[in-house]
JSON list of C-alpha atoms in Angstrom, two decimals:
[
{"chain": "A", "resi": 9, "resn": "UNK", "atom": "CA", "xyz": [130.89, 69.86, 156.54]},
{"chain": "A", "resi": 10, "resn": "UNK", "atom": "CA", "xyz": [127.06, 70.81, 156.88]},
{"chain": "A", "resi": 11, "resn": "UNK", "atom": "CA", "xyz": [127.87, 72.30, 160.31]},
{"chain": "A", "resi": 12, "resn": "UNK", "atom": "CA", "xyz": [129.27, 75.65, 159.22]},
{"chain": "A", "resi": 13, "resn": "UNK", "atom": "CA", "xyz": [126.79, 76.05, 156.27]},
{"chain": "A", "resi": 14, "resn": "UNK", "atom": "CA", "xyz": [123.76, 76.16, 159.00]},
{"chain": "A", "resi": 15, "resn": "UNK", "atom": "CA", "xyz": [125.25, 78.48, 160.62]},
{"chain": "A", "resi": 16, "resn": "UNK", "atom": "CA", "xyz": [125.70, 80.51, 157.89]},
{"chain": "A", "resi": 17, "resn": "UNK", "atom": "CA", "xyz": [122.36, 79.87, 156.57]},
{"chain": "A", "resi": 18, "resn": "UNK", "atom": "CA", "xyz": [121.18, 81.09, 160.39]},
{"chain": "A", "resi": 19, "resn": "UNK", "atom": "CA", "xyz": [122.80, 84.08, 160.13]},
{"chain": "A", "resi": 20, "resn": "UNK", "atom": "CA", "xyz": [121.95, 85.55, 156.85]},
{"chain": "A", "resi": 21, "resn": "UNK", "atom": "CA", "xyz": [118.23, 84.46, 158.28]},
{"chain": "A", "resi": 22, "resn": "UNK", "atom": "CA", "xyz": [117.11, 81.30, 157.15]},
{"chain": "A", "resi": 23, "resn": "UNK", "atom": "CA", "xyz": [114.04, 80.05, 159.18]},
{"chain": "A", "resi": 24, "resn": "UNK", "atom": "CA", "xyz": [113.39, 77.32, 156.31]},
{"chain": "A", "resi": 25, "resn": "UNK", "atom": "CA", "xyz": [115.53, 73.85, 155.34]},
{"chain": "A", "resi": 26, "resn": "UNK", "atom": "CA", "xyz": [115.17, 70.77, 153.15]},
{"chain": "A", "resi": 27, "resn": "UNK", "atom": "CA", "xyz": [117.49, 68.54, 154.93]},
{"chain": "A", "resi": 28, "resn": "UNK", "atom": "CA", "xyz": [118.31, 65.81, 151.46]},
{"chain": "A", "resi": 29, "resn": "UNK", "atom": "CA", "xyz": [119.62, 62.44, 152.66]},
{"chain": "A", "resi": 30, "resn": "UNK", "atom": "CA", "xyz": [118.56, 60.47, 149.98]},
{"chain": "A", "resi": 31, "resn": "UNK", "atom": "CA", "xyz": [121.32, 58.30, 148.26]},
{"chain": "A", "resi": 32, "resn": "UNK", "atom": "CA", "xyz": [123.60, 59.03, 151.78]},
{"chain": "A", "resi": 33, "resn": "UNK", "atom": "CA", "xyz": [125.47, 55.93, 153.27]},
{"chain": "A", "resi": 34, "resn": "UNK", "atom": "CA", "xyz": [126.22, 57.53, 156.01]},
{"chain": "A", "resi": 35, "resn": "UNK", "atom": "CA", "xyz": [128.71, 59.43, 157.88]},
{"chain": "A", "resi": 36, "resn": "UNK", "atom": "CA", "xyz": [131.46, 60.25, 161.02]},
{"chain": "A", "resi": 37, "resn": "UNK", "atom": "CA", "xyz": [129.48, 59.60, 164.84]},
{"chain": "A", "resi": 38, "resn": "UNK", "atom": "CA", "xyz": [130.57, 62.86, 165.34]},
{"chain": "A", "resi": 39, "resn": "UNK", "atom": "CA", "xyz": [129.29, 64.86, 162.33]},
{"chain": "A", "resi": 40, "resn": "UNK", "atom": "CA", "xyz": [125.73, 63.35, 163.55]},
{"chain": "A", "resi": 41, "resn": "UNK", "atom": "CA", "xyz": [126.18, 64.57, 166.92]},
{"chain": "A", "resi": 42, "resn": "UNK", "atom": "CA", "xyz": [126.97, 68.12, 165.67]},
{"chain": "A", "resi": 43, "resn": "UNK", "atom": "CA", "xyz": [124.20, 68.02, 163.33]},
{"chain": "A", "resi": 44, "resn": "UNK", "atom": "CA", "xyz": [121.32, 66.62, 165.36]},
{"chain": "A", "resi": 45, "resn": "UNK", "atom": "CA", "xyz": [122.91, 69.06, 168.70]},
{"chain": "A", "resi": 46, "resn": "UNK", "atom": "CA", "xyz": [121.47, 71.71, 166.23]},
{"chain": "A", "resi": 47, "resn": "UNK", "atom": "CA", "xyz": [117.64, 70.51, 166.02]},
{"chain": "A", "resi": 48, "resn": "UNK", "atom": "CA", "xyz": [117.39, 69.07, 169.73]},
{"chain": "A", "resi": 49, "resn": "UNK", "atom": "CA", "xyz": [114.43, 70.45, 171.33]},
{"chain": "A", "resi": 50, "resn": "UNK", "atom": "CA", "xyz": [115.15, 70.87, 174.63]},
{"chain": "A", "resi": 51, "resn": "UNK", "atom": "CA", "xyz": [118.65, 70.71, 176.68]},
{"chain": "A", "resi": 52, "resn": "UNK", "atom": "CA", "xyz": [119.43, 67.02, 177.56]},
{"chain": "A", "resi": 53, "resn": "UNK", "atom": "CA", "xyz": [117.43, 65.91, 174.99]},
{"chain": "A", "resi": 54, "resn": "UNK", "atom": "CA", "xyz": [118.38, 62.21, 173.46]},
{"chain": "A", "resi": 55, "resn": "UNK", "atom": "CA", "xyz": [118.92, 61.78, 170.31]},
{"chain": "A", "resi": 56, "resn": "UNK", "atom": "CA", "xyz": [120.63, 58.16, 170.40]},
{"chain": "A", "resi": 57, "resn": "UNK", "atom": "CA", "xyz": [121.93, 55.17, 171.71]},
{"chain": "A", "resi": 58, "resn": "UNK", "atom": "CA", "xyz": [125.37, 53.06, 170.99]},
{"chain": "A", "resi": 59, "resn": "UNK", "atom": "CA", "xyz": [125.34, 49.34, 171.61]},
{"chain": "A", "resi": 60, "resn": "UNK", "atom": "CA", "xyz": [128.63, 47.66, 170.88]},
{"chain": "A", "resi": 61, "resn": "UNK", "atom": "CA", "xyz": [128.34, 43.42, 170.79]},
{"chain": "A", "resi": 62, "resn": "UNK", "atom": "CA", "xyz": [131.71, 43.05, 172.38]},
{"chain": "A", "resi": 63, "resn": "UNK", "atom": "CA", "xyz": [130.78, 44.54, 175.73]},
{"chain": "A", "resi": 64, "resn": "UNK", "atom": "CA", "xyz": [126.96, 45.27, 175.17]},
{"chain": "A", "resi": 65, "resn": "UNK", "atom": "CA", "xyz": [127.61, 49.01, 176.52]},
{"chain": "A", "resi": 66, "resn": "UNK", "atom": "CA", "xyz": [125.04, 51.28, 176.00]},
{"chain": "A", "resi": 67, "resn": "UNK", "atom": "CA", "xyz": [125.52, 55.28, 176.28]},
{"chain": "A", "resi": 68, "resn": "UNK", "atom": "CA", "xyz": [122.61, 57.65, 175.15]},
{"chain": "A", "resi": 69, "resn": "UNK", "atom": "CA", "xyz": [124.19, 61.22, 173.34]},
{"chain": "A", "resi": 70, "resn": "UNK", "atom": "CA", "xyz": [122.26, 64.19, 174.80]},
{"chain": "A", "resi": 71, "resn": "UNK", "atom": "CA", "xyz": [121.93, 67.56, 173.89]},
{"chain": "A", "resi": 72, "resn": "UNK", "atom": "CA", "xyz": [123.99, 70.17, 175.95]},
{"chain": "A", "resi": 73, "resn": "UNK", "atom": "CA", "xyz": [121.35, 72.42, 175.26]},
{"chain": "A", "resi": 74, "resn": "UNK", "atom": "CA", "xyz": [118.21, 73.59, 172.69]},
{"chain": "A", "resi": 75, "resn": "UNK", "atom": "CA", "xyz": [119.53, 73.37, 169.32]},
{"chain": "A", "resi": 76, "resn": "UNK", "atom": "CA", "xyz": [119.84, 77.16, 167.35]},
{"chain": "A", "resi": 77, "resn": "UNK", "atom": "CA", "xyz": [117.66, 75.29, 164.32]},
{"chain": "A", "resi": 78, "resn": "UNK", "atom": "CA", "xyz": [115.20, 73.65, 166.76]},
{"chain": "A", "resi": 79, "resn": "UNK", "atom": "CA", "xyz": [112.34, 76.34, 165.52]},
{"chain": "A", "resi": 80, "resn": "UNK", "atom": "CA", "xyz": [113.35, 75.81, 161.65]},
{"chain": "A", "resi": 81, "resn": "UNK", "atom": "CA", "xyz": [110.47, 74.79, 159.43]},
{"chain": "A", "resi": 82, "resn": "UNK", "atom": "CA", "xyz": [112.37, 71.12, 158.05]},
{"chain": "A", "resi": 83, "resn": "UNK", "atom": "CA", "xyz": [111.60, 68.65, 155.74]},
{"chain": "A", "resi": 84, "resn": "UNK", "atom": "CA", "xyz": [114.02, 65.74, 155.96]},
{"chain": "A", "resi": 85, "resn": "UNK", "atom": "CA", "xyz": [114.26, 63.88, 152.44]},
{"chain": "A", "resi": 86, "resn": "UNK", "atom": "CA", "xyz": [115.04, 60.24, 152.33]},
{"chain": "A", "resi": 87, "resn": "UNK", "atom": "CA", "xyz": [115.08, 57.21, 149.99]},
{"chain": "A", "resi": 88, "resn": "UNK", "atom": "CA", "xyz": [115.97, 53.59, 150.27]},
{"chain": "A", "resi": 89, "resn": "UNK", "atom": "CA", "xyz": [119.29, 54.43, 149.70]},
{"chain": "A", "resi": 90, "resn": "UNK", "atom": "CA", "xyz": [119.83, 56.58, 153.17]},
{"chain": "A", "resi": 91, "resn": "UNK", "atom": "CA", "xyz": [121.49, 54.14, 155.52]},
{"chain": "A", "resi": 92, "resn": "UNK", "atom": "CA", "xyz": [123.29, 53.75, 158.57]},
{"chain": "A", "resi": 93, "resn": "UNK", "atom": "CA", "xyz": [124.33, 57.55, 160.33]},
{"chain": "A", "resi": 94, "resn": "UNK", "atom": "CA", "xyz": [121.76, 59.07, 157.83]},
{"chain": "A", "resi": 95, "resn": "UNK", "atom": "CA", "xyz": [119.19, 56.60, 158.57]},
{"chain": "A", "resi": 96, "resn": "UNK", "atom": "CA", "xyz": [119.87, 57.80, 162.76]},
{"chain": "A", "resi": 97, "resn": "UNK", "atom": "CA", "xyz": [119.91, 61.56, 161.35]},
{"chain": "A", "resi": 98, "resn": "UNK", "atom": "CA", "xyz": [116.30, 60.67, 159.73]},
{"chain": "A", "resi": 99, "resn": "UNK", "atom": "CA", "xyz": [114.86, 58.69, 162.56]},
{"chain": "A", "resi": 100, "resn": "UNK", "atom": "CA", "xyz": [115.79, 61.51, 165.43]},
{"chain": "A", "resi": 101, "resn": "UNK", "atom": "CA", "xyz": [114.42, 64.23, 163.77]},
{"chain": "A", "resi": 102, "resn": "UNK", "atom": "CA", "xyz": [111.35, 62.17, 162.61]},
{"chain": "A", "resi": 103, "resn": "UNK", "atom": "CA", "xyz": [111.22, 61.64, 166.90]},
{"chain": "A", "resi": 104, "resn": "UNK", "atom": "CA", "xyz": [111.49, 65.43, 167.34]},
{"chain": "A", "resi": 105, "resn": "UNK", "atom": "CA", "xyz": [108.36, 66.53, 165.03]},
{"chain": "A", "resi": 106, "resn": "UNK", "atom": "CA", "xyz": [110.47, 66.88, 162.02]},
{"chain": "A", "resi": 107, "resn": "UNK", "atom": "CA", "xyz": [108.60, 65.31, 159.02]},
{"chain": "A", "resi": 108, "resn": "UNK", "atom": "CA", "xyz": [110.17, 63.15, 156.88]},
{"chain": "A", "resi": 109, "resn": "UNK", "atom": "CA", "xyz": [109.57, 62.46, 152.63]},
{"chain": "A", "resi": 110, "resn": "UNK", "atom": "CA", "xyz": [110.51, 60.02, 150.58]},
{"chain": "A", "resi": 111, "resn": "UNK", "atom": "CA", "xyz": [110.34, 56.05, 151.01]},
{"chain": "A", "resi": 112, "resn": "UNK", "atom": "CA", "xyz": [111.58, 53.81, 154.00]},
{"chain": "A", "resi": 113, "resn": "UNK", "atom": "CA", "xyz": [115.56, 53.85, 154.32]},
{"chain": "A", "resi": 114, "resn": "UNK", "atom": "CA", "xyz": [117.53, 50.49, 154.10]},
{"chain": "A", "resi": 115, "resn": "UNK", "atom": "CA", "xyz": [117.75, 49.23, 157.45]},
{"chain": "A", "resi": 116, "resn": "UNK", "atom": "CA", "xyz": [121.14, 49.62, 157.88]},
{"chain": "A", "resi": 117, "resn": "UNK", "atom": "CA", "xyz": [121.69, 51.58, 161.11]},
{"chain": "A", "resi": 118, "resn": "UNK", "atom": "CA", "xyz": [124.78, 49.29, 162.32]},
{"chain": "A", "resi": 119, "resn": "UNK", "atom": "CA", "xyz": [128.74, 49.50, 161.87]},
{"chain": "A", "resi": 120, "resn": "UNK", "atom": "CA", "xyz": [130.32, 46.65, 160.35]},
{"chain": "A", "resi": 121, "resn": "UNK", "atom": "CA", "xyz": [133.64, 45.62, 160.57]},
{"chain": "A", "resi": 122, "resn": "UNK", "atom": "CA", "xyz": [135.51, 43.10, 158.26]},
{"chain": "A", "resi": 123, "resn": "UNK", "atom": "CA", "xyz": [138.21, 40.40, 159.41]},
{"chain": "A", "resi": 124, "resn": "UNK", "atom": "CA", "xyz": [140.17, 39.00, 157.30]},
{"chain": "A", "resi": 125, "resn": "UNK", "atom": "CA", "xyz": [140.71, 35.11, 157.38]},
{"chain": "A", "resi": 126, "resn": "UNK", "atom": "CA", "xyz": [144.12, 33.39, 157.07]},
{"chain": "A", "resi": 127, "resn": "UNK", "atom": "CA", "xyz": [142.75, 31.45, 154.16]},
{"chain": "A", "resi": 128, "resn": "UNK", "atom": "CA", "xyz": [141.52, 34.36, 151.77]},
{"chain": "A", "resi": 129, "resn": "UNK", "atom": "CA", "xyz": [138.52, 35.14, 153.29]},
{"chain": "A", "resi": 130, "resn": "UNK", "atom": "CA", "xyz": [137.18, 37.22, 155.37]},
{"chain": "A", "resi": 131, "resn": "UNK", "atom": "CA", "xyz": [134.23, 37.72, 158.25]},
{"chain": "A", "resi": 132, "resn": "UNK", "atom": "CA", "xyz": [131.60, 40.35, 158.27]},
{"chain": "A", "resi": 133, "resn": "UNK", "atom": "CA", "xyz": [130.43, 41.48, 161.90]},
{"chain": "A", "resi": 134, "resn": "UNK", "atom": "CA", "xyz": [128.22, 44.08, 162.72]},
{"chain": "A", "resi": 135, "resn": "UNK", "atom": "CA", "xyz": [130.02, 45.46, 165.94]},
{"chain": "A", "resi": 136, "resn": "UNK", "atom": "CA", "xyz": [128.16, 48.16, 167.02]},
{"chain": "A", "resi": 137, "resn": "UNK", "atom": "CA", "xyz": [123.95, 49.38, 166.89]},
{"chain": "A", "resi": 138, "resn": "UNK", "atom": "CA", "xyz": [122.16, 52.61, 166.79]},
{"chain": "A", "resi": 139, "resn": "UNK", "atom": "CA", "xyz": [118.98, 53.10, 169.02]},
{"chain": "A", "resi": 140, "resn": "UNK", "atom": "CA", "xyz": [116.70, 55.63, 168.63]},
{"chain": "A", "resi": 141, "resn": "UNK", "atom": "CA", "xyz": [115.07, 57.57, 171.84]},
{"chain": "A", "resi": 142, "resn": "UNK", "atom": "CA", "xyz": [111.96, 55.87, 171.65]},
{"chain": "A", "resi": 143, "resn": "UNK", "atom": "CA", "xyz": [114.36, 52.36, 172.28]},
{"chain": "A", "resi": 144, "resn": "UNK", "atom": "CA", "xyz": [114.05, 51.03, 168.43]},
{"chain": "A", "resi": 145, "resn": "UNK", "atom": "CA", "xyz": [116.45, 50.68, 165.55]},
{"chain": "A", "resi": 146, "resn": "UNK", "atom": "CA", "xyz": [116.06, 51.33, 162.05]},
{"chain": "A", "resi": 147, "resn": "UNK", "atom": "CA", "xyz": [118.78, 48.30, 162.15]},
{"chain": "A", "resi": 148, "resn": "UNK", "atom": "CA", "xyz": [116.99, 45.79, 159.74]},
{"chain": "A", "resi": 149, "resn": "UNK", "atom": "CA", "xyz": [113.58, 47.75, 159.17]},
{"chain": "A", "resi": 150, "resn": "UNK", "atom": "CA", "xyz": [114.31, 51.04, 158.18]},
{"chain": "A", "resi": 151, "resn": "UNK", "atom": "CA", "xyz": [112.91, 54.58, 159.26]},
{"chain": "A", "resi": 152, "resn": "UNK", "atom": "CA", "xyz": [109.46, 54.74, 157.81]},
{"chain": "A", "resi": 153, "resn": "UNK", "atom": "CA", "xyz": [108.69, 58.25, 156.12]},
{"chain": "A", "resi": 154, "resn": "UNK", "atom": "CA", "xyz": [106.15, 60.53, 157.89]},
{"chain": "A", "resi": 155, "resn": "UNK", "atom": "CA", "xyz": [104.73, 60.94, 154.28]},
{"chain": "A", "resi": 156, "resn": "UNK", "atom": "CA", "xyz": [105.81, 58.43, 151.61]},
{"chain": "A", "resi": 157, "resn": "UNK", "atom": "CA", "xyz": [106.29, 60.51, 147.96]},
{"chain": "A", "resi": 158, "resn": "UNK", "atom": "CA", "xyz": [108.72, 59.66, 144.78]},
{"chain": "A", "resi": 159, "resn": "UNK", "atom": "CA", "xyz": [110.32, 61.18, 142.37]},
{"chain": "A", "resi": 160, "resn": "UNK", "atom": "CA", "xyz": [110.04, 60.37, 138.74]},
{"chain": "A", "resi": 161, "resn": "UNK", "atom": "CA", "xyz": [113.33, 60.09, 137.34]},
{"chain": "A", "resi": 162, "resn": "UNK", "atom": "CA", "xyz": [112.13, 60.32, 133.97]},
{"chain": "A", "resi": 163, "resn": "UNK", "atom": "CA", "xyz": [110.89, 63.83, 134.65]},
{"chain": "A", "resi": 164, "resn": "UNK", "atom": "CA", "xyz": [112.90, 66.69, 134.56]},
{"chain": "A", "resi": 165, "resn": "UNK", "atom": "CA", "xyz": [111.91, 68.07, 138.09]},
{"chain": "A", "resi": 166, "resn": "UNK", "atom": "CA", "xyz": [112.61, 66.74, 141.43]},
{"chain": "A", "resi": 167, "resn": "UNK", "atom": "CA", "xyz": [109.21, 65.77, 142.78]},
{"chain": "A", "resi": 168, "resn": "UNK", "atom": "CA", "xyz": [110.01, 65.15, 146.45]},
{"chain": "A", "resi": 169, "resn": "UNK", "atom": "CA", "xyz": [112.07, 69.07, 146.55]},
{"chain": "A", "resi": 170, "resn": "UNK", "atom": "CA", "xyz": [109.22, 70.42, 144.98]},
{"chain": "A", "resi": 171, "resn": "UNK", "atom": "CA", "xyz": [107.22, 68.68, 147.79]},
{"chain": "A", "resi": 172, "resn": "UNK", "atom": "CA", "xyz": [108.90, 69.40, 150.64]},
{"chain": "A", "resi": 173, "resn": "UNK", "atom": "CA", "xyz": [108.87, 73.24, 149.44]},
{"chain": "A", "resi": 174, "resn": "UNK", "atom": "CA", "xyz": [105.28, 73.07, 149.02]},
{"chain": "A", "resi": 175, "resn": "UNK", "atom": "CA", "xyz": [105.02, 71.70, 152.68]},
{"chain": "A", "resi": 176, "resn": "UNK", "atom": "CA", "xyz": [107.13, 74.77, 154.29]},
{"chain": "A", "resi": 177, "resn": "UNK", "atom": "CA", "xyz": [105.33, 76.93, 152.41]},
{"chain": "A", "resi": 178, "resn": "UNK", "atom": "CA", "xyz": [101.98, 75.58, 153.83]},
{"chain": "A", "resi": 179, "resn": "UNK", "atom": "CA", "xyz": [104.24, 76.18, 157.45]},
{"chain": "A", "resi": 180, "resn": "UNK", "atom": "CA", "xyz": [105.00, 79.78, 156.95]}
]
């Protein structure tokens, strides 16, 4: 759980983060309420909305107050392969001045459920929707990067950390 590690980060005196959610499918609502509750800027802050399609309720998460890591210098890192919770993660903090690396994520900011059919097969149905504070989705079109970078995975290093620690640096 990334939770506790911040926090322990924080209090040996961290000031500094590369937040690496490339290759991450996702994760728990919760876990992404904790997390982004850390960076939130200001008290009542949103960071985002829930749409189900069965009742087409909508419910913004705010944040109870300023978040202890809203002052950190952070570079969030993310890839075509950062989808769905991460993708939200990426998008709210991009929202919040938090610049983001990498390439656009997959567009897949929605929760699917599966149903399976009497005759073998089964129905895919995306059952709930992320939205953003500004009112869009990454559903579909992905969060584009604040600064789009690669790395070479013939190479030895990993060009986007190296980035993003060449970025804070230029911060502090």
């Amino acid at each position: 759980e990334i939770g506790p590690a911040l926090d322990e980060l924080r209090q040996k005196g961290a000031r500094s983060l590369v937040l690496d959610l490339r290759d991450n499918p996702g994760g728990e609502q919760g876990n992404i309420r904790m997390l982004l509750a850390k960076f939130a800027p200001a008290p009542m802050a949103p960071s985002f909305e829930e749409r189900t399609s069965a009742q087409w309720t909508t419910g913004f998460t705010f944040a109870h107050a300023r978040g202890p890591l809203a002052d950190w210098n952070t570079v969030v890192l993310a890839n075509q392969y950062t989808a769905a919770e991460s993708e939200v993660v990426a998008g709210v903090l991009k929202i919040w001045g938090f610049p983001v690396l990498g390439s656009r994520t997959r567009g897949d900011a929605g929760i699917v459920e599966q149903f399976d059919l009497a005759d073998g097969g089964a129905l895919r149905l995306t059952v709930k929707k992320y939205f953003l504070p500004d009112g869009t989705t990454p559903e579909g079109t992905g969060i584009t990067p604040t600064i789009e970078a690669a790395d070479d995975p013939k190479t030895p290093n990993d060009e986007l950390v190296e980035k993003a620690a060449e970025l804070l640096r230029r911060k502090l």
